[in-house]
Structures are given as C-alpha cells and as structure tokens.
Tab-separated table of C-alpha atoms and ligand atoms in Angstrom:
chain	number	residue	atom	x	y	z
A	92	MET	CA	128.282	147.177	74.988
A	93	ARG	CA	125.770	146.675	72.231
A	94	VAL	CA	126.269	145.884	68.546
A	95	LEU	CA	123.517	147.132	66.242
A	96	LYS	CA	123.271	146.184	62.589
A	97	PHE	CA	121.076	148.201	60.238
A	98	GLY	CA	120.249	146.582	56.901
A	99	GLY	CA	119.713	148.189	53.511
A	100	THR	CA	116.100	149.284	54.041
A	101	SER	CA	117.084	150.881	57.375
A	102	VAL	CA	119.752	152.994	55.674
A	103	GLY	CA	117.886	153.368	52.392
A	104	THR	CA	116.192	156.753	52.700
A	105	VAL	CA	116.237	160.039	54.600
A	106	ARG	CA	113.214	158.883	56.589
A	107	SER	CA	114.695	155.537	57.605
A	108	LEU	CA	118.052	157.114	58.438
A	109	SER	CA	116.384	159.627	60.733
A	110	ASN	CA	114.995	156.651	62.616
A	111	VAL	CA	118.460	155.085	62.762
A	112	LYS	CA	119.839	158.355	64.128
A	113	LYS	CA	117.144	158.519	66.807
A	114	ILE	CA	117.566	154.886	67.803
A	115	VAL	CA	121.354	155.085	68.148
A	116	GLU	CA	121.462	158.497	69.809
A	117	SER	CA	119.068	157.328	72.505
A	118	ILE	CA	121.597	154.696	73.603
A	119	GLU	CA	123.729	155.635	76.606
A	120	GLU	CA	126.150	152.721	76.681
A	121	PRO	CA	128.975	152.332	74.115
A	122	CYS	CA	127.838	150.701	70.907
A	123	VAL	CA	129.099	149.545	67.535
A	124	VAL	CA	126.830	150.254	64.578
A	125	VAL	CA	127.240	148.092	61.477
A	126	VAL	CA	125.518	149.249	58.305
A	127	SER	CA	124.712	147.825	54.883
A	128	ALA	CA	124.837	149.736	51.625
A	129	LEU	CA	121.856	152.007	50.904
A	130	GLY	CA	118.866	149.740	50.216
A	131	GLY	CA	119.029	148.088	46.810
A	132	LEU	CA	122.380	149.635	45.926
A	133	THR	CA	124.376	146.389	45.917
A	134	ASP	CA	122.038	145.029	43.232
A	135	ARG	CA	122.393	148.251	41.225
A	136	LEU	CA	126.194	148.145	41.487
A	137	ILE	CA	126.151	144.626	40.077
A	138	ALA	CA	123.728	145.675	37.317
A	139	GLY	CA	126.040	148.584	36.449
A	140	ALA	CA	129.036	146.253	36.208
A	141	GLU	CA	127.124	143.950	33.878
A	142	MET	CA	126.087	146.894	31.702
A	143	ALA	CA	129.694	148.049	31.500
A	144	ARG	CA	130.827	144.549	30.547
A	145	ASP	CA	128.186	144.410	27.825
A	146	GLY	CA	129.243	147.773	26.442
A	147	ASN	CA	126.073	149.506	27.601
A	148	ALA	CA	126.926	153.058	28.663
A	149	GLU	CA	123.827	153.191	30.877
A	150	TYR	CA	126.143	152.240	33.742
A	151	ARG	CA	126.856	155.969	34.013
A	152	ARG	CA	123.250	156.513	34.933
A	153	GLU	CA	123.657	154.020	37.779
A	154	VAL	CA	126.579	156.053	39.140
A	155	GLU	CA	124.457	159.186	38.822
A	156	THR	CA	121.549	157.638	40.744
A	157	ALA	CA	123.908	156.499	43.493
A	158	ARG	CA	125.357	160.010	43.687
A	159	ARG	CA	121.887	161.571	43.948
A	160	ARG	CA	120.812	159.216	46.725
A	161	HIS	CA	123.893	159.902	48.838
A	162	LEU	CA	123.838	163.645	48.274
A	163	GLU	CA	120.162	163.871	49.177
A	164	ILE	CA	120.902	162.171	52.489
A	165	ILE	CA	123.855	164.465	53.181
A	166	GLU	CA	121.682	167.493	52.468
A	167	ALA	CA	118.920	166.318	54.781
A	168	LEU	CA	120.814	164.785	57.662
A	169	VAL	CA	124.416	166.001	57.914
A	170	SER	CA	124.941	169.296	59.715
A	171	PRO	CA	126.113	172.086	57.340
A	172	PRO	CA	129.710	172.442	58.618
A	173	ARG	CA	130.334	168.730	58.097
A	174	ARG	CA	128.805	168.385	54.646
A	175	LYS	CA	131.876	169.380	52.661
A	176	ASP	CA	134.205	166.581	53.808
A	177	ILE	CA	131.724	163.775	53.471
A	178	THR	CA	130.559	165.041	50.076
A	179	ALA	CA	134.164	165.078	48.873
A	180	ARG	CA	134.638	161.554	50.164
A	181	ILE	CA	131.534	160.234	48.391
A	182	GLU	CA	132.564	162.040	45.170
A	183	GLU	CA	136.012	160.484	45.368
A	184	LEU	CA	134.538	157.010	45.788
A	185	LEU	CA	132.128	157.586	42.884
A	186	ALA	CA	135.020	158.718	40.691
A	187	GLU	CA	136.898	155.565	41.599
A	188	LEU	CA	133.790	153.478	40.826
A	189	THR	CA	133.432	155.205	37.459
A	190	ARG	CA	137.061	154.410	36.581
A	191	LEU	CA	136.448	150.792	37.523
A	192	TYR	CA	133.335	150.632	35.320
A	193	GLU	CA	135.289	152.216	32.458
A	194	GLY	CA	137.947	149.535	32.850
A	195	ILE	CA	135.309	146.796	32.741
A	196	ALA	CA	133.757	148.392	29.629
A	197	LEU	CA	137.149	148.577	27.932
A	198	LEU	CA	137.965	144.944	28.624
A	199	GLY	CA	134.440	143.672	28.054
A	200	ASP	CA	135.114	141.306	30.897
A	201	LEU	CA	133.947	141.074	34.481
A	202	THR	CA	135.821	138.752	36.823
A	203	ASP	CA	134.681	137.796	40.327
A	204	ARG	CA	137.548	139.823	41.765
A	205	THR	CA	136.505	142.941	39.878
A	206	LEU	CA	132.890	142.407	40.906
A	207	ALA	CA	134.008	142.220	44.551
A	208	GLN	CA	135.626	145.626	44.103
A	209	VAL	CA	132.473	147.007	42.505
A	210	VAL	CA	130.093	145.854	45.250
A	211	SER	CA	132.403	147.140	47.985
A	212	PHE	CA	131.477	150.728	47.074
A	213	GLY	CA	128.018	150.310	48.619
A	214	GLU	CA	129.286	149.942	52.179
A	215	ARG	CA	132.364	152.100	51.559
A	216	MET	CA	129.983	154.990	50.882
A	217	SER	CA	127.175	154.267	53.350
A	218	SER	CA	129.319	153.697	56.446
A	219	PRO	CA	131.283	157.000	56.610
A	220	LEU	CA	128.016	158.746	55.733
A	221	VAL	CA	126.112	157.161	58.625
A	222	ALA	CA	129.049	158.044	60.903
A	223	GLU	CA	128.497	161.708	59.973
A	224	ILE	CA	124.772	161.522	60.667
A	225	ILE	CA	125.039	160.103	64.181
A	226	GLU	CA	126.238	162.338	67.011
A	227	ASN	CA	129.477	161.337	68.744
A	228	ALA	CA	130.235	158.625	66.229
A	229	THR	CA	133.632	157.479	65.008
A	230	TYR	CA	134.072	155.799	61.639
A	231	TYR	CA	136.048	152.548	61.314
A	232	HIS	CA	136.976	150.894	58.017
A	233	SER	CA	135.866	147.265	58.323
A	234	PRO	CA	138.196	145.782	55.649
A	235	ASP	CA	141.006	146.705	58.058
A	236	PHE	CA	139.845	144.082	60.511
A	237	ILE	CA	137.498	141.658	58.699
A	238	ARG	CA	139.768	139.210	56.861
A	239	THR	CA	138.872	136.341	54.578
A	240	GLU	CA	140.640	133.288	53.207
A	241	ARG	CA	139.911	131.143	50.138
A	242	TRP	CA	137.956	127.956	50.732
A	243	PHE	CA	137.104	126.026	47.580
A	244	ASN	CA	135.846	128.793	45.323
A	245	LYS	CA	134.476	130.916	48.149
A	246	ASN	CA	135.842	133.571	50.472
A	247	ILE	CA	135.189	132.718	54.088
A	248	ALA	CA	136.090	134.678	57.192
A	249	ASP	CA	139.418	133.861	58.835
A	250	THR	CA	137.704	133.979	62.205
A	251	ALA	CA	140.802	133.727	64.421
A	252	LEU	CA	142.644	136.554	62.640
A	253	THR	CA	139.474	138.657	62.406
A	254	ASP	CA	138.751	138.168	66.097
A	255	ARG	CA	142.231	139.381	66.996
A	256	LEU	CA	142.086	142.379	64.657
A	257	ILE	CA	138.648	143.452	65.941
A	258	LYS	CA	139.964	143.327	69.504
A	259	GLU	CA	143.035	145.357	68.483
A	260	THR	CA	140.953	147.964	66.645
A	261	LEU	CA	137.842	148.308	68.773
A	262	GLY	CA	138.719	146.502	71.982
A	263	ASP	CA	140.181	149.498	73.834
A	264	GLY	CA	136.717	151.066	73.993
A	265	GLY	CA	138.129	154.385	72.757
A	266	PHE	CA	134.795	155.343	71.228
A	267	ARG	CA	131.299	156.181	72.301
A	268	ARG	CA	129.675	155.019	69.070
A	269	ALA	CA	131.668	153.216	66.416
A	270	VAL	CA	130.196	153.025	62.917
A	271	THR	CA	131.479	150.577	60.340
A	272	GLY	CA	130.379	148.905	57.116
A	273	GLY	CA	129.155	145.338	57.025
A	274	PHE	CA	129.814	142.787	54.278
A	275	ILE	CA	133.207	144.042	53.032
A	276	SER	CA	136.540	142.505	53.954
A	277	THR	CA	140.059	141.920	52.659
A	278	ASP	CA	141.787	138.715	51.634
A	279	ARG	CA	144.320	137.906	54.346
A	280	ASP	CA	146.934	136.774	51.803
A	281	THR	CA	146.555	139.139	48.863
A	282	GLY	CA	145.074	142.192	50.595
A	283	GLU	CA	142.441	142.424	47.881
A	284	ILE	CA	138.944	143.586	48.711
A	285	THR	CA	136.519	140.686	49.246
A	286	ASN	CA	133.179	140.239	50.955
A	287	LEU	CA	131.331	137.828	53.192
A	288	GLY	CA	128.634	137.004	50.629
A	289	ARG	CA	125.281	138.633	49.891
A	290	GLY	CA	123.557	139.539	53.134
A	291	GLY	CA	126.924	139.367	54.896
A	292	SER	CA	126.526	142.537	56.980
A	293	ASP	CA	124.781	140.500	59.662
A	294	TYR	CA	127.848	138.311	59.844
A	295	THR	CA	130.210	141.291	60.212
A	296	ALA	CA	128.089	142.451	63.153
A	297	ALA	CA	128.179	138.985	64.728
A	298	LEU	CA	131.965	138.724	64.404
A	299	ILE	CA	132.310	142.108	66.126
A	300	ALA	CA	129.787	141.235	68.854
A	301	ALA	CA	131.587	137.955	69.560
A	302	ALA	CA	135.090	139.481	69.602
A	303	LEU	CA	134.068	142.301	71.938
A	304	GLY	CA	131.817	140.187	74.158
A	305	ALA	CA	128.799	142.412	73.492
A	306	ARG	CA	125.740	142.202	75.735
A	307	VAL	CA	123.455	141.772	72.734
A	308	LEU	CA	123.538	141.715	68.938
A	309	GLU	CA	120.625	143.707	67.534
A	310	ILE	CA	119.610	143.112	63.925
A	311	TRP	CA	117.471	146.087	62.885
A	312	THR	CA	115.317	145.352	59.862
A	313	ASP	CA	111.947	146.287	58.355
A	314	VAL	CA	109.667	143.715	59.989
A	315	ASP	CA	108.575	143.343	63.612
A	316	GLY	CA	110.601	140.193	64.188
A	317	PHE	CA	111.161	136.634	63.108
A	318	MET	CA	107.855	135.377	61.756
A	319	THR	CA	106.290	131.916	61.640
A	320	ALA	CA	106.481	132.031	57.820
A	321	ASP	CA	107.090	134.495	55.016
A	322	PRO	CA	104.294	137.052	55.549
A	323	ARG	CA	104.112	137.826	51.825
A	324	LEU	CA	102.916	134.279	51.328
A	325	ILE	CA	101.088	133.671	54.616
A	326	PRO	CA	99.066	136.702	55.714
A	327	ASP	CA	98.401	135.006	59.079
A	328	ALA	CA	102.093	134.637	59.868
A	329	PHE	CA	102.955	136.225	63.212
A	330	VAL	CA	106.053	137.282	65.117
A	331	VAL	CA	107.684	134.636	67.276
A	332	ARG	CA	108.745	136.284	70.538
A	333	HIS	CA	111.485	133.857	71.342
A	334	MET	CA	113.420	131.096	69.692
A	335	THR	CA	116.676	129.277	70.334
A	336	PHE	CA	119.932	129.748	68.427
A	337	ILE	CA	119.503	126.292	66.933
A	338	GLU	CA	115.975	127.017	65.760
A	339	SER	CA	116.990	130.277	64.116
A	340	MET	CA	119.996	128.585	62.527
A	341	GLU	CA	117.803	125.845	61.081
A	342	LEU	CA	115.204	128.288	59.764
A	343	CYS	CA	117.836	130.523	58.181
A	344	THR	CA	119.812	127.727	56.537
A	345	MET	CA	116.502	126.377	55.279
A	346	GLY	CA	115.609	129.562	53.453
A	347	ALA	CA	114.261	132.105	55.988
A	348	LYS	CA	115.746	135.430	54.910
A	349	VAL	CA	115.842	137.001	58.387
A	350	ILE	CA	119.515	136.500	59.218
A	351	TYR	CA	122.451	135.468	57.045
A	352	PRO	CA	123.048	131.905	58.335
A	353	PRO	CA	126.779	132.123	59.289
A	354	THR	CA	125.855	135.021	61.610
A	355	ILE	CA	124.417	132.864	64.318
A	356	TYR	CA	127.415	130.686	65.061
A	357	PRO	CA	129.891	133.243	66.512
A	358	VAL	CA	127.331	134.725	68.922
A	359	PHE	CA	125.841	131.345	69.793
A	360	HIS	CA	129.335	130.198	70.705
A	361	LYS	CA	129.695	133.138	73.112
A	362	ASN	CA	126.069	132.931	74.237
A	363	ILE	CA	125.328	136.502	73.149
A	364	PRO	CA	121.585	136.960	72.528
A	365	ILE	CA	120.383	138.176	69.137
A	366	ARG	CA	117.415	140.502	68.919
A	367	ILE	CA	115.494	141.139	65.708
A	368	LEU	CA	114.026	144.653	65.755
A	369	ASN	CA	112.134	146.952	63.400
A	370	THR	CA	113.703	150.319	62.471
A	371	PHE	CA	110.269	151.506	61.374
A	372	ASN	CA	108.572	150.413	64.605
A	373	PRO	CA	111.284	150.605	67.278
A	374	GLU	CA	108.820	150.102	70.130
A	375	ALA	CA	107.973	146.559	68.992
A	376	GLU	CA	109.339	143.823	71.262
A	377	GLY	CA	110.868	141.965	68.324
A	378	THR	CA	112.272	138.455	68.590
A	379	TRP	CA	114.838	137.251	71.103
A	380	ILE	CA	117.156	134.483	70.005
A	381	THR	CA	118.918	132.910	72.990
A	382	ASP	CA	119.967	129.517	74.298
A	383	GLU	CA	116.966	129.298	76.611
A	384	HIS	CA	114.342	126.684	76.004
A	385	HIS	CA	111.154	128.288	77.132
A	386	GLY	CA	108.544	125.728	77.977
A	387	HIS	CA	105.956	127.714	76.047
A	388	ALA	CA	103.003	126.482	74.074
A	389	LEU	CA	104.579	127.183	70.715
A	390	VAL	CA	106.439	124.038	69.790
A	391	VAL	CA	107.046	124.871	66.164
A	392	LYS	CA	108.703	128.259	65.659
A	393	GLY	CA	108.450	128.550	61.951
A	394	ILE	CA	108.241	127.159	58.450
A	395	SER	CA	110.783	128.037	55.775
A	396	ALA	CA	111.580	126.868	52.278
A	397	VAL	CA	114.586	126.431	50.034
A	398	ARG	CA	112.924	126.988	46.704
A	399	ASP	CA	115.299	125.665	44.114
A	400	THR	CA	116.401	122.237	45.225
A	401	THR	CA	117.112	118.939	43.537
A	402	LEU	CA	116.831	115.469	44.984
A	403	ILE	CA	119.700	113.079	44.326
A	404	SER	CA	118.774	109.422	44.804
A	405	VAL	CA	121.058	106.415	44.906
A	406	GLN	CA	120.267	102.715	44.913
A	407	ALA	CA	122.571	100.702	47.130
A	408	GLN	CA	121.545	97.061	47.021
A	409	GLY	CA	122.906	94.931	49.802
A	410	ARG	CA	124.562	97.802	51.616
A	411	ASP	CA	123.633	99.546	54.813
A	412	SER	CA	121.982	102.628	53.428
A	413	THR	CA	122.388	104.642	56.657
A	414	ASP	CA	126.113	104.074	56.483
A	415	THR	CA	126.418	104.946	52.794
A	416	ALA	CA	124.178	107.976	53.252
A	417	SER	CA	126.357	109.361	56.023
A	418	ARG	CA	129.448	108.770	53.885
A	419	ALA	CA	127.772	110.722	51.096
A	420	VAL	CA	126.838	113.577	53.416
A	421	ASN	CA	130.379	113.768	54.804
A	422	ALA	CA	131.777	113.880	51.290
A	423	MET	CA	129.416	116.781	50.483
A	424	ALA	CA	130.423	118.651	53.641
A	425	LYS	CA	134.134	118.156	52.939
A	426	ASN	CA	133.603	119.691	49.511
A	427	GLY	CA	131.536	122.623	50.705
A	428	VAL	CA	128.139	121.469	49.417
A	429	SER	CA	125.224	121.927	51.854
A	430	VAL	CA	122.728	119.126	52.179
A	431	TYR	CA	119.197	120.117	53.142
A	432	LEU	CA	117.641	116.755	53.812
A	433	VAL	CA	118.666	113.120	53.903
A	434	ASN	CA	116.309	110.245	53.502
A	435	THR	CA	117.275	106.611	53.825
A	436	HIS	CA	114.543	104.425	52.521
A	437	GLU	CA	114.910	101.039	54.148
A	438	ARG	CA	112.914	98.933	51.786
A	439	ASP	CA	114.692	99.586	48.541
A	440	ALA	CA	118.099	99.968	50.187
A	441	GLY	CA	118.989	103.373	48.949
A	442	PHE	CA	119.096	106.948	50.030
A	443	ALA	CA	118.275	110.387	48.754
A	444	PHE	CA	119.364	113.867	49.678
A	445	ALA	CA	118.445	117.371	48.654
A	446	VAL	CA	120.896	120.075	47.570
A	447	ALA	CA	120.532	123.528	46.049
A	448	ALA	CA	119.887	123.140	42.326
A	449	PRO	CA	123.028	125.029	41.199
A	450	GLU	CA	125.124	122.590	43.244
A	451	SER	CA	123.618	119.372	41.916
A	452	GLY	CA	126.258	118.901	39.180
A	453	THR	CA	129.044	119.203	41.751
A	454	ALA	CA	127.142	116.911	44.122
A	455	VAL	CA	126.876	114.130	41.527
A	456	LYS	CA	130.580	114.463	40.758
A	457	ILE	CA	131.477	114.206	44.456
A	458	LEU	CA	129.246	111.168	44.774
A	459	THR	CA	130.805	109.378	41.795
A	460	ASP	CA	134.290	110.097	43.181
A	461	GLU	CA	133.429	108.944	46.692
A	462	PHE	CA	131.704	105.739	45.576
A	463	GLY	CA	133.828	104.959	42.511
A	464	PRO	CA	134.689	101.381	43.581
A	465	GLU	CA	131.129	100.543	44.693
A	466	LEU	CA	129.736	101.911	41.444
A	467	SER	CA	132.131	99.948	39.295
A	468	ARG	CA	131.373	96.734	41.238
A	469	GLY	CA	127.656	97.350	40.693
A	470	GLU	CA	126.962	97.546	44.432
A	471	MET	CA	125.569	100.949	43.865
A	472	GLU	CA	123.647	102.133	40.891
A	473	ASN	CA	121.271	104.611	39.464
A	474	ILE	CA	122.405	107.970	40.706
A	475	SER	CA	119.384	109.935	39.607
A	476	VAL	CA	118.589	113.607	39.937
A	477	SER	CA	115.097	115.107	40.126
A	478	TYR	CA	114.774	118.812	39.403
A	479	LYS	CA	112.280	121.612	40.056
A	480	LEU	CA	111.711	120.786	43.702
A	481	ALA	CA	111.514	122.701	46.954
A	482	THR	CA	112.611	121.658	50.427
A	483	ILE	CA	110.298	122.826	53.189
A	484	ALA	CA	111.331	122.833	56.828
A	485	VAL	CA	109.135	122.843	59.915
A	486	VAL	CA	111.369	123.876	62.807
A	487	GLY	CA	111.042	123.551	66.557
A	488	GLU	CA	113.310	122.027	69.173
A	489	GLY	CA	112.035	118.669	70.344
A	490	MET	CA	110.724	117.826	66.880
A	491	LYS	CA	112.380	114.427	66.965
A	492	LYS	CA	110.323	113.305	69.936
A	493	ARG	CA	107.102	114.476	68.342
A	494	ARG	CA	106.572	111.585	65.959
A	495	GLU	CA	102.843	111.976	66.175
A	496	MET	CA	102.963	115.594	65.185
A	497	GLN	CA	105.272	114.786	62.284
A	498	GLU	CA	102.905	112.095	61.096
A	499	SER	CA	99.868	114.395	61.354
A	500	LEU	CA	101.659	117.020	59.296
A	501	LEU	CA	102.548	114.487	56.615
A	502	ARG	CA	98.949	113.222	56.595
A	503	GLY	CA	97.744	116.824	56.275
A	504	LEU	CA	99.981	117.375	53.256
A	505	ALA	CA	98.735	114.167	51.647
A	506	ALA	CA	95.125	115.165	52.319
A	507	SER	CA	95.769	118.433	50.476
A	508	GLY	CA	97.033	116.468	47.505
A	509	ILE	CA	100.652	117.537	47.898
A	510	ARG	CA	103.176	115.026	46.666
A	511	VAL	CA	105.890	114.550	49.250
A	512	LEU	CA	108.881	113.068	47.419
A	513	ALA	CA	111.135	112.659	50.439
A	514	THR	CA	111.060	113.347	54.172
A	515	SER	CA	113.850	113.835	56.652
A	516	ASP	CA	113.453	110.479	58.382
A	517	GLY	CA	112.697	112.135	61.716
A	518	THR	CA	116.402	112.080	62.528
A	519	SER	CA	116.867	115.794	63.173
A	520	ASP	CA	116.203	117.031	66.697
A	521	THR	CA	114.779	120.258	65.403
A	522	THR	CA	113.504	119.936	61.864
A	523	LEU	CA	110.993	118.024	59.848
A	524	ALA	CA	111.914	118.619	56.213
A	525	VAL	CA	109.990	117.514	53.161
A	526	VAL	CA	110.774	117.715	49.471
A	527	VAL	CA	107.840	118.625	47.237
A	528	PRO	CA	107.477	119.731	43.597
A	529	ALA	CA	108.420	123.418	43.345
A	530	ASP	CA	104.978	124.399	42.098
A	531	GLU	CA	103.337	122.807	45.137
A	532	ALA	CA	105.607	124.549	47.648
A	533	ASP	CA	103.344	127.519	48.399
A	534	ARG	CA	100.366	125.279	48.983
A	535	ALA	CA	102.447	122.995	51.201
A	536	ILE	CA	103.541	125.951	53.367
A	537	GLU	CA	99.943	127.214	53.583
A	538	THR	CA	98.736	123.771	54.615
A	539	LEU	CA	101.436	123.350	57.249
A	540	HIS	CA	100.956	126.858	58.640
A	541	CYS	CA	97.232	126.319	58.854
A	542	LEU	CA	97.569	122.950	60.599
A	543	LEU	CA	100.088	124.279	63.093
A	544	PHE	CA	98.981	127.822	63.822
A	545	ALA	CA	95.483	128.564	62.508
A	546	ASP	CA	93.446	125.398	63.050
A	547	LYS	CA	95.870	124.426	65.761
A	548	THR	CA	94.795	120.864	65.057
A	549	VAL	CA	98.400	119.731	65.189
A	550	GLY	CA	101.271	120.504	67.476
A	551	LYS	CA	99.686	121.129	70.871
B	257	LIG	N1	124.947	145.113	50.901
B	257	LIG	C1	125.153	143.679	50.935
B	257	LIG	C2	124.030	142.983	50.183
B	257	LIG	O1	123.119	143.634	49.698
B	257	LIG	C3	125.324	143.136	52.298
B	257	LIG	C4	124.148	143.267	53.228
B	257	LIG	O2	123.286	144.107	53.010
B	257	LIG	O3	124.103	142.532	54.210
B	257	LIG	O4	124.066	141.805	50.065
B	258	MG	MG1	120.000	141.038	55.219
C-alpha cells in the first residue's frame, strides 16, 4: 500500500493534473491519494474572506475565478458522462461559499472559526474532482476521520482518535485507489470544520500512511527533491538523495518548506520511508527519507533559515545558566512556543534563545511567570529582546562530534563579515544554528553553502 500526496502546484492546472492521473494510474498496488486545494486557492479564499469583511464586493470575483478553474479542469479531464455530477457538486460548494462570504460581509467580521470554514472549500472541491479524474478511484471525505482538539489557541490532531477512524474507514482495503483531501478536519468535541494548519495536507497523508502501515509515503511536489538550500537563493543547491528522519525534521522545523514539520513524526514512529518526488519530472529519483544512516560523503544535508526570529537574552548572575536555560526552554515547550536555538554563555552567566518574532511577546510573559521569584530577588535581570534577526541551521547527523567543522563554519562567517549574535553551543546532535541580523541572512547562507558544498573546504 502506498500513500501519495499531491500539493497545490501538482493539482493546480490541467497539465499538472494530467501528470497526476498518469502517475496514479500506473500504480498497480492499492493506494491512497491525498490532495491539496488547487494551487494558490487557499490564499485566494482567505483574500476573498478579507474582502468580504472589509465590505469589498470583489470577493465575488474570487468565487468566479475559482469556478472557472474547476470547470476548466472538469471539461479537460473528466469523461463526458461523469461531468454533470461533479459540476453540480462544485456549483453547490461554490454557492455555499458565496453564502458564507455574504454572511461575513453582512457582519463585517471574520472570526478564526469562520475562516476555517472558508479555507475548507479548497480541498472540499479539489478532492472529489481529482477522484473523478483518476480511473477506479473512490472519494473519501477526510473531515470524517481526521479529528482535531484544542491545544492553547491551536487545533492539533487528536492522533489516537484519528488513527482509529482512519483504520475504520480505510483499513478494510475496500478500494483500489482512495482519493481524499488533505488539510481539513473536524473538531472532535464540537464537530466544527477545522484544519491542520497551512501546509497541513502533508500531515493528513502521514497520519493515513501511519494508520494503514503504508509501504511508503510519497510527497509529490514541483522540485526534484529535498535540496541542500533554497534554490531560489542558491543556484548551486542540489538534490540530496538520502537523509534521515531526524535530519529532515530539523531542516523543516528550521524553515525548509519541503514538508510540513508535524508530518515526519507519525511515519518516523512507524519507520515508513518518505519519498519526495516531482510531479513534473516523475522519472527523477527524488529524495528518500528513512532511518538509515548512510556512511556517505555528504555529512551536512542542508541549510535552512527561519527568517523572522528574535533573540531573548537573560542575565542570571550566580546561577547555573545551563539549569536556568533548560527551565526556560521547558516552560516555552509547556506553553506551545517553539525555541529555535539556545545559547548559554558561561562567562556572563546568562542565556539566550531564539523564537519566532510573533511569539516573542508570549515568550517574555512565560519567562517572567516562570522566573518571578528569581526576578524579584534580583538573581535574574535584564530580559532583553533583539528583533530583526534570522536563525540559520546547518543540519547533518553527527554534527555534535564535528567541532572542527563547526568552528571552521563560524570562522568562515566571521571572515565574510557576518555578525553571529548567538550560536547553538554545539549541544545538538544534528544542528549547528546561528542567529544573524535578518539582512545578513542571505549572505550567511551563501557563505555556508559555498564552504560546505562548492569549495568543499569544510566538512569532509
Ligand atoms: N491548501 C492548504 C494550504 O495551502 C494545505 C496544503 O496545501 O497543504 O495551506
Ligand atoms: Mg506544502
């Protein structure tokens, strides 16, 4: 059994969907196909909702464009006898979307819950449509079996319930090719439509692959595989043939846009390999992500960046800064704030950590709560926040042991005049992370990529 996920660009046009059709129809074994909304549509749905809220009637044009895109695909790829039903279904969904937009316009208000309804239309339209395009395919409605629960102010998958429901729905193997929408889900308590977050279709596919014990999870996208860096920035970036689950997890949480980070965990847990493949070049080998540590020459698998980070620094005179830093990190984790890098600077007895800029207010609040007594006794002081920074990660298993390589990279950055404001202490097994000013981030990535992969002066 294989699970294949096709992202927005793969289901965006008649041309890309003909490739999807060919790829899936050439598969003999049973498979589950998970699709995103038509490329770019989720953004347009959100834009339409904002127009409606602001009283701008242009939202109707958005509905019209969505209609045209779907109808064009039906015309080109659905066989004539089957066009009527799917057209009626799309029209019905568009009518429902229009009513929702009208409601938003009337109220002049757009809540998160309403927005979740709005964005659900992307996958609610694309998935039954793709099921009509592919021969011998059966449509399944993913909100029936992907369930979420509230966690702080987010919706996260209720993995145990979802696992059971996927098994109940798809586990009997009563299909040759199942097609379902990614991203969308329902709240397990209220039954309202929710989603797994932007880019969440990958995660839907991973939950299905894990529940059904698939042989492989294939993520079909528009590049030849996982690359050493963002190719738009680094023209020399190349496809990495193989990396480990941990490496891909690190790269994706540190900003690589290849896979939605939560995706990796469920398949990693079941040891199901992930393959990154190109819908527009299906012959390409792609990237394998497995638990195998190949003893190959490539130590570092990639460089990624979280662009909008802040650095929060704390002075902790007379205290063990490693201990206080780990308390701080635990407090962040307990409150759902991700920390990208921790630095304990021994000499001035303090520590610093990087978080996404939009979370820095929350992070400072958590810190003041956690260390209230220490702060009031003056044992800790000066919580300061530096803005407009980027965190850059160099990822490869065994990084921790490669002190020399880490030092050469840091020297290389300094030689290029890049100001490194914090480093990750060399404590991570897999990642060397550095915080640099945001406007020096591109140059830092270029320098690192050059040192590691072009000059090959470092890292052999
Ligand atoms: N359509 C959703 C988005 O654009 C989910 C996805 O494509 O993975 O974020
Ligand atoms: Mg994606």
